[in-house]
Coordinates of N, CA and C in Angstrom, one line a residue:
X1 N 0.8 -1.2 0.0 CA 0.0 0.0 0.0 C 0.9 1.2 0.0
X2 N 0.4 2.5 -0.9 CA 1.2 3.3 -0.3 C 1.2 4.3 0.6
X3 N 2.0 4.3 0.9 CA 2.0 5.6 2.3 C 1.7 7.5 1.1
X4 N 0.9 8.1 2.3 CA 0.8 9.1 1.8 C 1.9 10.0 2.3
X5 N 1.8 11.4 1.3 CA 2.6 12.3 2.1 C 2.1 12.5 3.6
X6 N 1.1 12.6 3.9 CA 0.6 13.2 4.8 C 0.8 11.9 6.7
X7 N 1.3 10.8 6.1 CA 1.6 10.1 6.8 C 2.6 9.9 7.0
X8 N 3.4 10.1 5.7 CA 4.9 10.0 6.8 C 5.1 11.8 7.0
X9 N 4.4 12.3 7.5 CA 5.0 13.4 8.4 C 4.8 13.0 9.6
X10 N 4.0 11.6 10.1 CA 3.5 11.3 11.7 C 4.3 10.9 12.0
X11 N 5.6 10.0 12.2 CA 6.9 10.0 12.9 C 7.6 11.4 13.1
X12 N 7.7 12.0 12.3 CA 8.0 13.5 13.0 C 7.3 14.3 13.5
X13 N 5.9 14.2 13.4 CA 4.8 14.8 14.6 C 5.4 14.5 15.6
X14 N 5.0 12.8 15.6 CA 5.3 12.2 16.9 C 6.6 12.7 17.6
X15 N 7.7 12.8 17.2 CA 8.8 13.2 17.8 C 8.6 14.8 18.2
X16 N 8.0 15.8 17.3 CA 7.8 17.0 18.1 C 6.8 17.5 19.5
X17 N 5.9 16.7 19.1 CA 5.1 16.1 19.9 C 5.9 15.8 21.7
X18 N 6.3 14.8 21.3 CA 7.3 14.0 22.5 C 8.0 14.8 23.1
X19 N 9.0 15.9 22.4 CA 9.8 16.9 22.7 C 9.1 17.8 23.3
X20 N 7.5 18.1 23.1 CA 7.1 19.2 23.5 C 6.8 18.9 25.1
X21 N 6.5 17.6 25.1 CA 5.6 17.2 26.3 C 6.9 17.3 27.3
X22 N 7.8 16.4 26.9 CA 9.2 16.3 28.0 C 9.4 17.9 28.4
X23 N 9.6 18.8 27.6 CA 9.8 20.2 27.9 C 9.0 20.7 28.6
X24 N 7.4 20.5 28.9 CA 6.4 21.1 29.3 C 6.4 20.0 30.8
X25 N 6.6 18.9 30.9 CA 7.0 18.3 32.7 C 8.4 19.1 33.1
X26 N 9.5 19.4 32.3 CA 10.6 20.0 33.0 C 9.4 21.6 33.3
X27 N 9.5 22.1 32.6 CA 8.4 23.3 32.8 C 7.6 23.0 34.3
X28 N 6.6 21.9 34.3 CA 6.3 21.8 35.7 C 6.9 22.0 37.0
X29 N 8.3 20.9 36.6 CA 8.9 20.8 38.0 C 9.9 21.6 38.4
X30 N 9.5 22.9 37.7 CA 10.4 24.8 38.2 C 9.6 25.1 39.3
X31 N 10.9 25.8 39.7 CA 10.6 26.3 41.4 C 9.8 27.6 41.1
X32 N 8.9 28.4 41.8 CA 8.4 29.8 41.8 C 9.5 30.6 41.3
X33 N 9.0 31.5 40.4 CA 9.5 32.3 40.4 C 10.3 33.4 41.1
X34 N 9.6 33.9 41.9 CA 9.9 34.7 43.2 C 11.3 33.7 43.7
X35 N 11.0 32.2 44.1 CA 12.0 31.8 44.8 C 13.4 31.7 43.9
X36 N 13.4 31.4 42.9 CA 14.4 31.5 41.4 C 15.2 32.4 41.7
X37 N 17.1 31.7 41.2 CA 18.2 33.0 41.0 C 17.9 33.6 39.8
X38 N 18.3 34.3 39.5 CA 18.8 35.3 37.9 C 18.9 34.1 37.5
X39 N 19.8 33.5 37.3 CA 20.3 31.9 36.3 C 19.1 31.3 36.2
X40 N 18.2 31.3 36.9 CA 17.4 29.9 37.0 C 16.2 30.6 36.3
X41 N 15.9 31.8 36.2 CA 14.7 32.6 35.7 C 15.1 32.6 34.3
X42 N 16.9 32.7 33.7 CA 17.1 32.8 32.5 C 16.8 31.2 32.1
X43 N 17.2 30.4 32.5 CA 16.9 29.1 31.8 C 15.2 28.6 31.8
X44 N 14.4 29.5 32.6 CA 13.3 28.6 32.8 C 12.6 29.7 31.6
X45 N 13.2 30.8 31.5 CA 12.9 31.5 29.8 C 13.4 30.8 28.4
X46 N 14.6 30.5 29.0 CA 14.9 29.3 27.8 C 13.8 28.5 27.1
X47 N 13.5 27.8 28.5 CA 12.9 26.7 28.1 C 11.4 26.8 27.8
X48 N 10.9 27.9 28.5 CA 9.4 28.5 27.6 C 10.1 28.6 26.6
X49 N 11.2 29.4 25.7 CA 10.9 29.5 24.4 C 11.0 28.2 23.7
X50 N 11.9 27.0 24.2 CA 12.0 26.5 23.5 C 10.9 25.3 23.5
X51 N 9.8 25.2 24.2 CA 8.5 24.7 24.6 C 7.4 25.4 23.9
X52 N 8.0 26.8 23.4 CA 7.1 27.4 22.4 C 7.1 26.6 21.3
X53 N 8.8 26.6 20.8 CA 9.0 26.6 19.7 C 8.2 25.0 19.1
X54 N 8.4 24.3 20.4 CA 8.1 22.7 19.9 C 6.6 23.0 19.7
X55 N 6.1 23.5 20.3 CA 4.5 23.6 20.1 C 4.0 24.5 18.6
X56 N 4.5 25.5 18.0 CA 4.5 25.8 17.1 C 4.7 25.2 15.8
X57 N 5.9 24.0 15.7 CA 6.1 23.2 15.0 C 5.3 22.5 15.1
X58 N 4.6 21.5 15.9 CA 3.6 20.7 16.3 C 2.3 21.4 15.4
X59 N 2.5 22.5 15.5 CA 1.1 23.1 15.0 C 1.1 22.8 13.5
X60 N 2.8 23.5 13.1 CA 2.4 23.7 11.9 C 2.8 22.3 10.9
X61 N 3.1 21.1 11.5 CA 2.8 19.9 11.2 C 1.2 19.1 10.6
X62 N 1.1 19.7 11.8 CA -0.6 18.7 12.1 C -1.1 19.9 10.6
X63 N -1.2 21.6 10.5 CA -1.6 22.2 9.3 C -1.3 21.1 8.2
X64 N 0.0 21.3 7.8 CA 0.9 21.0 6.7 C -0.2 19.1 6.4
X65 N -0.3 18.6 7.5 CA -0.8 16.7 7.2 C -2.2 17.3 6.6
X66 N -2.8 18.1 7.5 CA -3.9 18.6 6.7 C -4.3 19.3 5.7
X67 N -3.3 19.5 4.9 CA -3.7 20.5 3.9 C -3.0 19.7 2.8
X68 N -2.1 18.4 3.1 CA -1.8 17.3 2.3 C -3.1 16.5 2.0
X69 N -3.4 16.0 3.4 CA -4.9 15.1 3.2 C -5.8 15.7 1.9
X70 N -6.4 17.0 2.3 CA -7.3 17.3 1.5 C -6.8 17.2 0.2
X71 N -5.3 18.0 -0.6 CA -4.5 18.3 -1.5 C -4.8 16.2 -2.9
X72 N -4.3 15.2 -1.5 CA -4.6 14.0 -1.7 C -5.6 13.6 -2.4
X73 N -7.1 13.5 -1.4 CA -8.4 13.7 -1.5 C -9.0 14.1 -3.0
X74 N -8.4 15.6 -2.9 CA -8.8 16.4 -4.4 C -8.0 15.5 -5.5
X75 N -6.9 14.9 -5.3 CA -6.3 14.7 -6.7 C -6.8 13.0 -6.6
X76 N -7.6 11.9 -6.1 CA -7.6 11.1 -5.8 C -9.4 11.0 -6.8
X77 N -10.2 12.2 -6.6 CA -11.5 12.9 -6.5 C -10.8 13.0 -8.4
X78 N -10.2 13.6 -8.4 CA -10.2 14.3 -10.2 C -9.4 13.3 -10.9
X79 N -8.6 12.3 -10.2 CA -8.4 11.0 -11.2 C -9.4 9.7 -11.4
X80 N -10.1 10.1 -10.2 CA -11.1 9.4 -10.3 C -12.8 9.9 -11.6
X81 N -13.0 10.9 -11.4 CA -13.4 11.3 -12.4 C -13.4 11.7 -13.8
X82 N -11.7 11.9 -13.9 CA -11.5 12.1 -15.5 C -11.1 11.0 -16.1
X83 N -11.0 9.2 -15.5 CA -11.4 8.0 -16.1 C -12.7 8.2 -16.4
X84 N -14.0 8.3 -15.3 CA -14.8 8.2 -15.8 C -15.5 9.2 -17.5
X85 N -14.4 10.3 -17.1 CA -14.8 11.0 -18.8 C -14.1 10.5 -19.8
X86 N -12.8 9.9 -19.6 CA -12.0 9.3 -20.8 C -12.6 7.6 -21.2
X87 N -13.3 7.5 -20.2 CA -14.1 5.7 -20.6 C -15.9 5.6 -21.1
X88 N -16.0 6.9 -20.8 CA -17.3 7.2 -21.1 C -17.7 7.1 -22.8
X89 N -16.9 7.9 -23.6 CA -16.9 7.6 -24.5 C -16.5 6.4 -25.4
X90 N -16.0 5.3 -24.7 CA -15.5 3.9 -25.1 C -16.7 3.2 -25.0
X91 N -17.2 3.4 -23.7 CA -18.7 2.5 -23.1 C -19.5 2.7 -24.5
X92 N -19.5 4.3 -24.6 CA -21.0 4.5 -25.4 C -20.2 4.1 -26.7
X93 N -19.5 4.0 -27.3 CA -19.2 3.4 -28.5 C -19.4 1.6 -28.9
X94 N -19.4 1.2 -27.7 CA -18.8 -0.1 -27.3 C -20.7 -1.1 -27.3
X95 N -21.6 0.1 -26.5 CA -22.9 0.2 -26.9 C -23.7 0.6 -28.1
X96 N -23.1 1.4 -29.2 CA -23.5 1.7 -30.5 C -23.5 0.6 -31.1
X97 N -22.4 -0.2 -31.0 CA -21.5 -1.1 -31.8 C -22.6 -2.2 -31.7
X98 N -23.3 -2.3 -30.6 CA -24.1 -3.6 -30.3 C -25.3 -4.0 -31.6

């Protein structure tokens, strides 16, 4: 069978995915703010940004499978239909002939 585009981007979901989630438990288990050195407020900014960034990608993954699906869909939809116009006139010939 073949795999679509839009399926093999789900091993790399899956991995941005995964990365986002591990980032967002380290995210949990930060001390208050208030109680935080300077050092510890710059890394726990770090790691929001880079807990953004994994979620962002994540987003624009899951877009990108979707707009393959449909992209798929449509071309699956119009080869499916322009057999039926390129055989249509074989049938009705194939019926004249009778």
């Amino acid at each position: 069978m073949k795999t679509t585009k839009a399926a093999a981007l789900r091993p790399l979901l899956a991995d941005v995915q995964c990365e986002l989630n591990l980032r967002l438990a380290n995210l949990e288990s930060a001390g208050r703010p208030g109680a935080e050195s300077t050092g510890e407020l710059e890394k726990l900014g770090d790691s929001l940004t880079m807990a953004a960034q994994a979620a962002k990608t994540a987003a624009a993954l899951r877009r990108r499978m979707h707009e393959l699906v449909i992209m798929e869909n449509l071309e699956r939809r119009h080869h499916q239909e322009a057999r039926v116009v390129r055989e249509a006139p074989i049938a009705a010939a194939r019926h004249d002939a009778r």
